[in-house]
XYZ file of N, CA, C and O in Angstrom:
376
model
N 1.538 21.509 -64.527
C 0.707 20.325 -64.605
C 1.511 19.198 -65.243
O 2.168 19.393 -66.259
N 1.459 18.015 -64.664
C 2.200 16.888 -65.214
C 1.352 16.151 -66.239
O 0.127 16.157 -66.173
N 2.022 15.530 -67.159
C 1.340 14.733 -68.175
C 1.066 13.354 -67.587
O 1.984 12.588 -67.319
N -0.175 13.025 -67.382
C -0.504 11.754 -66.735
C -0.211 10.545 -67.621
O -0.282 9.419 -67.159
N 0.117 10.782 -68.868
C 0.464 9.682 -69.755
C 1.967 9.604 -70.017
O 2.404 8.863 -70.872
N 2.741 10.345 -69.285
C 4.186 10.372 -69.477
C 4.814 9.035 -69.076
O 4.421 8.422 -68.087
N 5.808 8.613 -69.852
C 6.578 7.408 -69.521
C 8.008 7.768 -69.134
O 8.839 6.888 -68.918
N 8.283 9.053 -69.027
C 9.618 9.525 -68.683
C 10.083 8.907 -67.361
O 9.399 9.009 -66.342
N 11.225 8.232 -67.406
C 11.796 7.614 -66.213
C 11.205 6.267 -65.850
O 11.654 5.632 -64.899
N 10.213 5.818 -66.586
C 9.617 4.514 -66.312
C 10.329 3.432 -67.108
O 11.112 3.717 -68.008
N 10.061 2.182 -66.763
C 10.651 1.041 -67.469
C 9.558 0.260 -68.163
O 8.573 -0.131 -67.536
N 9.754 0.033 -69.458
C 8.797 -0.723 -70.258
C 9.465 -1.949 -70.853
O 10.521 -1.846 -71.472
N 8.848 -3.109 -70.646
C 9.266 -4.346 -71.291
C 8.371 -4.499 -72.513
O 7.142 -4.500 -72.386
N 8.983 -4.622 -73.685
C 8.205 -4.697 -74.921
C 8.544 -5.995 -75.636
O 9.622 -6.145 -76.202
N 7.608 -6.945 -75.566
C 7.838 -8.244 -76.180
C 7.669 -8.129 -77.695
O 6.975 -7.255 -78.195
N 8.343 -9.005 -78.411
C 8.260 -8.988 -79.868
C 8.830 -7.719 -80.472
O 8.419 -7.289 -81.546
N 9.793 -7.117 -79.791
C 10.302 -5.817 -80.235
C 11.561 -5.914 -81.087
O 12.303 -4.951 -81.217
N 11.761 -7.062 -81.710
C 12.919 -7.200 -82.588
C 12.652 -6.632 -83.971
O 13.581 -6.379 -84.734
N 11.378 -6.398 -84.301
C 11.032 -5.882 -85.626
C 9.596 -5.369 -85.627
O 8.876 -5.530 -84.646
N 9.208 -4.748 -86.698
C 7.830 -4.330 -86.902
C 7.283 -3.398 -85.836
O 7.985 -2.513 -85.342
N 6.010 -3.602 -85.489
C 5.331 -2.740 -84.530
C 6.026 -2.744 -83.176
O 6.122 -1.707 -82.521
N 6.532 -3.890 -82.739
C 7.225 -3.959 -81.453
C 8.470 -3.091 -81.426
O 8.730 -2.384 -80.456
N 9.255 -3.118 -82.496
C 10.471 -2.300 -82.568
C 10.122 -0.818 -82.612
O 10.765 0.000 -81.949
N 9.086 -0.462 -83.359
C 8.645 0.933 -83.418
C 8.178 1.387 -82.037
O 8.494 2.501 -81.593
N 7.455 0.532 -81.336
C 6.976 0.853 -79.992
C 8.153 1.071 -79.044
O 8.165 2.028 -78.263
N 9.153 0.199 -79.104
C 10.338 0.345 -78.253
C 11.051 1.661 -78.533
O 11.435 2.384 -77.605
N 11.212 1.986 -79.793
C 11.877 3.241 -80.158
C 11.087 4.451 -79.643
O 11.664 5.417 -79.143
N 9.776 4.392 -79.762
C 8.943 5.513 -79.333
C 8.984 5.678 -77.817
O 9.123 6.783 -77.314
N 8.850 4.581 -77.078
C 8.924 4.667 -75.615
C 10.259 5.276 -75.190
O 10.305 6.144 -74.315
N 11.351 4.827 -75.807
C 12.672 5.365 -75.458
C 12.760 6.847 -75.792
O 13.306 7.631 -75.014
N 12.211 7.248 -76.928
C 12.273 8.662 -77.300
C 11.456 9.531 -76.350
O 11.716 10.727 -76.226
N 10.502 8.929 -75.649
C 9.680 9.646 -74.664
C 10.299 9.593 -73.261
O 9.695 10.048 -72.294
N 11.497 8.997 -73.149
C 12.223 9.000 -71.882
C 12.147 7.728 -71.061
O 12.660 7.677 -69.948
N 11.524 6.694 -71.594
C 11.427 5.428 -70.857
C 12.695 4.603 -71.016
O 13.389 4.682 -72.031
N 12.988 3.805 -69.997
C 13.971 2.735 -70.124
C 13.231 1.591 -70.812
O 12.092 1.295 -70.460
N 13.872 0.962 -71.770
C 13.188 -0.038 -72.579
C 13.927 -1.366 -72.533
O 15.154 -1.412 -72.668
N 13.158 -2.431 -72.353
C 13.691 -3.780 -72.486
C 13.171 -4.324 -73.808
O 11.971 -4.507 -73.995
N 14.095 -4.519 -74.734
C 13.781 -5.058 -76.051
C 13.889 -6.569 -75.931
O 14.943 -7.090 -75.552
N 12.788 -7.274 -76.229
C 12.814 -8.718 -76.034
C 12.038 -9.458 -77.117
O 11.016 -8.984 -77.616
N 12.576 -10.589 -77.488
C 11.945 -11.559 -78.378
C 12.848 -12.787 -78.378
O 13.829 -12.838 -77.633
N 12.543 -13.722 -79.229
C 13.354 -14.927 -79.314
C 14.548 -14.799 -80.239
O 15.318 -15.739 -80.381
N 14.738 -13.649 -80.867
C 15.809 -13.440 -81.842
C 16.900 -12.546 -81.260
O 16.798 -11.320 -81.298
N 17.945 -13.132 -80.723
C 19.005 -12.391 -80.036
C 19.645 -11.300 -80.906
O 19.817 -10.167 -80.462
N 19.998 -11.633 -82.147
C 20.675 -10.663 -83.015
C 19.798 -9.439 -83.272
O 20.272 -8.316 -83.224
N 18.535 -9.662 -83.533
C 17.642 -8.547 -83.849
C 17.394 -7.653 -82.639
O 17.351 -6.436 -82.770
N 17.195 -8.238 -81.460
C 16.924 -7.397 -80.295
C 18.149 -6.580 -79.919
O 18.025 -5.433 -79.512
N 19.325 -7.163 -80.070
C 20.548 -6.406 -79.785
C 20.679 -5.227 -80.740
O 21.076 -4.136 -80.330
N 20.325 -5.440 -81.992
C 20.394 -4.376 -82.985
C 19.445 -3.231 -82.636
O 19.826 -2.052 -82.702
N 18.217 -3.550 -82.236
C 17.246 -2.516 -81.867
C 17.712 -1.774 -80.619
O 17.676 -0.538 -80.560
N 18.185 -2.505 -79.615
C 18.663 -1.864 -78.376
C 19.858 -0.958 -78.654
O 19.935 0.158 -78.127
N 20.794 -1.407 -79.477
C 21.956 -0.580 -79.827
C 21.524 0.692 -80.534
O 22.038 1.775 -80.248
N 20.578 0.572 -81.450
C 20.079 1.748 -82.170
C 19.460 2.755 -81.195
O 19.714 3.957 -81.283
N 18.652 2.266 -80.264
C 18.031 3.142 -79.273
C 19.098 3.834 -78.432
O 19.044 5.044 -78.203
N 20.084 3.081 -77.961
C 21.133 3.653 -77.109
C 21.991 4.670 -77.856
O 22.438 5.654 -77.272
N 22.223 4.454 -79.137
C 22.984 5.420 -79.933
C 22.195 6.713 -80.100
O 22.758 7.793 -80.075
N 20.893 6.593 -80.241
C 20.043 7.764 -80.475
C 19.672 8.485 -79.179
O 19.699 9.703 -79.110
N 19.302 7.738 -78.150
C 18.738 8.331 -76.935
C 19.693 8.348 -75.751
O 19.328 8.824 -74.688
N 20.875 7.813 -75.911
C 21.842 7.815 -74.820
C 22.084 6.419 -74.293
O 21.227 5.544 -74.400
N 23.258 6.210 -73.726
C 23.604 4.865 -73.245
C 22.684 4.410 -72.121
O 22.175 5.217 -71.344
N 22.466 3.138 -72.078
C 21.708 2.475 -71.012
C 20.227 2.822 -70.997
O 19.557 2.627 -69.986
N 19.674 3.325 -72.084
C 18.235 3.541 -72.181
C 17.533 2.233 -72.510
O 16.371 2.059 -72.156
N 18.233 1.343 -73.210
C 17.627 0.089 -73.652
C 18.582 -1.071 -73.403
O 19.790 -0.935 -73.537
N 17.989 -2.201 -73.044
C 18.751 -3.446 -72.952
C 18.007 -4.506 -73.753
O 16.794 -4.413 -73.945
N 18.753 -5.477 -74.217
C 18.185 -6.588 -74.986
C 18.226 -7.846 -74.129
O 19.284 -8.193 -73.590
N 17.079 -8.493 -74.003
C 17.010 -9.747 -73.267
C 16.237 -10.756 -74.119
O 15.059 -10.548 -74.418
N 16.915 -11.810 -74.521
C 16.260 -12.859 -75.292
C 15.300 -13.622 -74.387
O 15.655 -13.995 -73.266
N 14.083 -13.852 -74.869
C 13.096 -14.540 -74.045
C 12.031 -15.192 -74.913
O 11.449 -14.544 -75.777
N 11.779 -16.453 -74.655
C 10.654 -17.164 -75.258
C 9.507 -17.074 -74.258
O 9.567 -17.664 -73.184
N 8.491 -16.316 -74.584
C 7.376 -16.072 -73.686
C 6.590 -17.315 -73.319
O 5.779 -17.294 -72.392
N 6.837 -18.425 -73.995
C 6.162 -19.690 -73.667
C 6.895 -20.462 -72.577
O 6.387 -21.452 -72.072
N 8.092 -19.985 -72.214
C 8.934 -20.668 -71.234
C 8.907 -19.894 -69.917
O 9.460 -18.797 -69.816
N 8.249 -20.462 -68.916
C 8.077 -19.772 -67.634
C 9.409 -19.345 -67.017
O 9.552 -18.226 -66.520
N 10.402 -20.219 -67.057
C 11.709 -19.891 -66.479
C 12.354 -18.714 -67.223
O 12.980 -17.853 -66.604
N 12.186 -18.667 -68.543
C 12.737 -17.563 -69.325
C 12.045 -16.241 -68.980
O 12.695 -15.200 -68.873
N 10.729 -16.294 -68.767
C 9.986 -15.083 -68.399
C 10.405 -14.612 -67.009
O 10.600 -13.413 -66.784
N 10.568 -15.536 -66.080
C 11.031 -15.165 -64.739
C 12.426 -14.553 -64.792
O 12.704 -13.561 -64.098
N 13.292 -15.103 -65.633
C 14.635 -14.537 -65.798
C 14.567 -13.143 -66.417
O 15.314 -12.244 -66.020
N 13.659 -12.938 -67.364
C 13.453 -11.623 -67.965
C 13.072 -10.597 -66.900
O 13.642 -9.515 -66.836
N 12.133 -10.960 -66.039
C 11.702 -10.062 -64.965
C 12.861 -9.785 -64.014
O 13.139 -8.628 -63.672
N 13.558 -10.829 -63.598
C 14.678 -10.655 -62.661
C 15.764 -9.756 -63.239
O 16.277 -8.860 -62.546
N 16.120 -9.975 -64.492
C 17.178 -9.180 -65.127
C 16.746 -7.725 -65.314
O 17.531 -6.794 -65.102
N 15.473 -7.524 -65.662
C 14.954 -6.165 -65.825
C 14.974 -5.408 -64.502
O 15.436 -4.263 -64.434
N 14.506 -6.044 -63.441
C 14.480 -5.400 -62.127
C 15.900 -5.131 -61.641
O 16.178 -4.077 -61.067
N 16.826 -6.052 -61.910
C 18.220 -5.834 -61.515
C 18.814 -4.626 -62.239
O 19.592 -3.867 -61.662
N 18.436 -4.425 -63.490
C 18.969 -3.320 -64.274
C 18.284 -1.986 -64.002
O 18.935 -0.957 -63.851
N 16.945 -2.000 -63.930
C 16.184 -0.746 -63.848
C 15.369 -0.589 -62.556
O 14.640 0.385 -62.409
N 15.437 -1.552 -61.650
C 14.780 -1.509 -60.331
C 13.271 -1.762 -60.338
O 12.699 -1.950 -59.271
N 12.621 -1.744 -61.476
C 11.172 -1.945 -61.511
C 10.727 -2.179 -62.944
O 11.462 -1.919 -63.885
N 9.499 -2.656 -63.077
C 8.825 -2.731 -64.377
C 7.537 -1.943 -64.215
O 6.699 -2.262 -63.367
N 7.391 -0.899 -65.030
C 6.192 -0.064 -64.963
C 5.157 -0.460 -66.006
O 3.956 -0.292 -65.782
N 5.616 -0.950 -67.154
C 4.715 -1.327 -68.240
C 5.246 -2.566 -68.938
O 6.462 -2.745 -69.061
N 4.306 -3.394 -69.384
C 4.673 -4.532 -70.224
C 3.761 -4.512 -71.431
O 2.541 -4.562 -71.301
N 4.379 -4.370 -72.592
C 3.632 -4.290 -73.838
C 3.831 -5.609 -74.579
O 4.947 -5.989 -74.891
N 2.728 -6.286 -74.835
C 2.785 -7.596 -75.527
C 2.163 -7.484 -76.903
O 1.189 -6.839 -77.102
């Protein structure tokens, strides 16, 4: 029987994941087998979270994409870059 709540092999974009609850959520999704896009407006922090995930869960599990969610062009670029890297977006956590 499969776990209907499994995120294994799926891609999750997690906004505000440079710190706090967002960073914890990104780490948890990655530990459950998801590809994770760590995103917020703070480039240094998101890179740090993505690097930590990749060191723990294996290379290329997480990528960091800086994005201001108030900027439509930035959000479109986030989607395009995520799809180019992981082929799809299965979940978006805001």
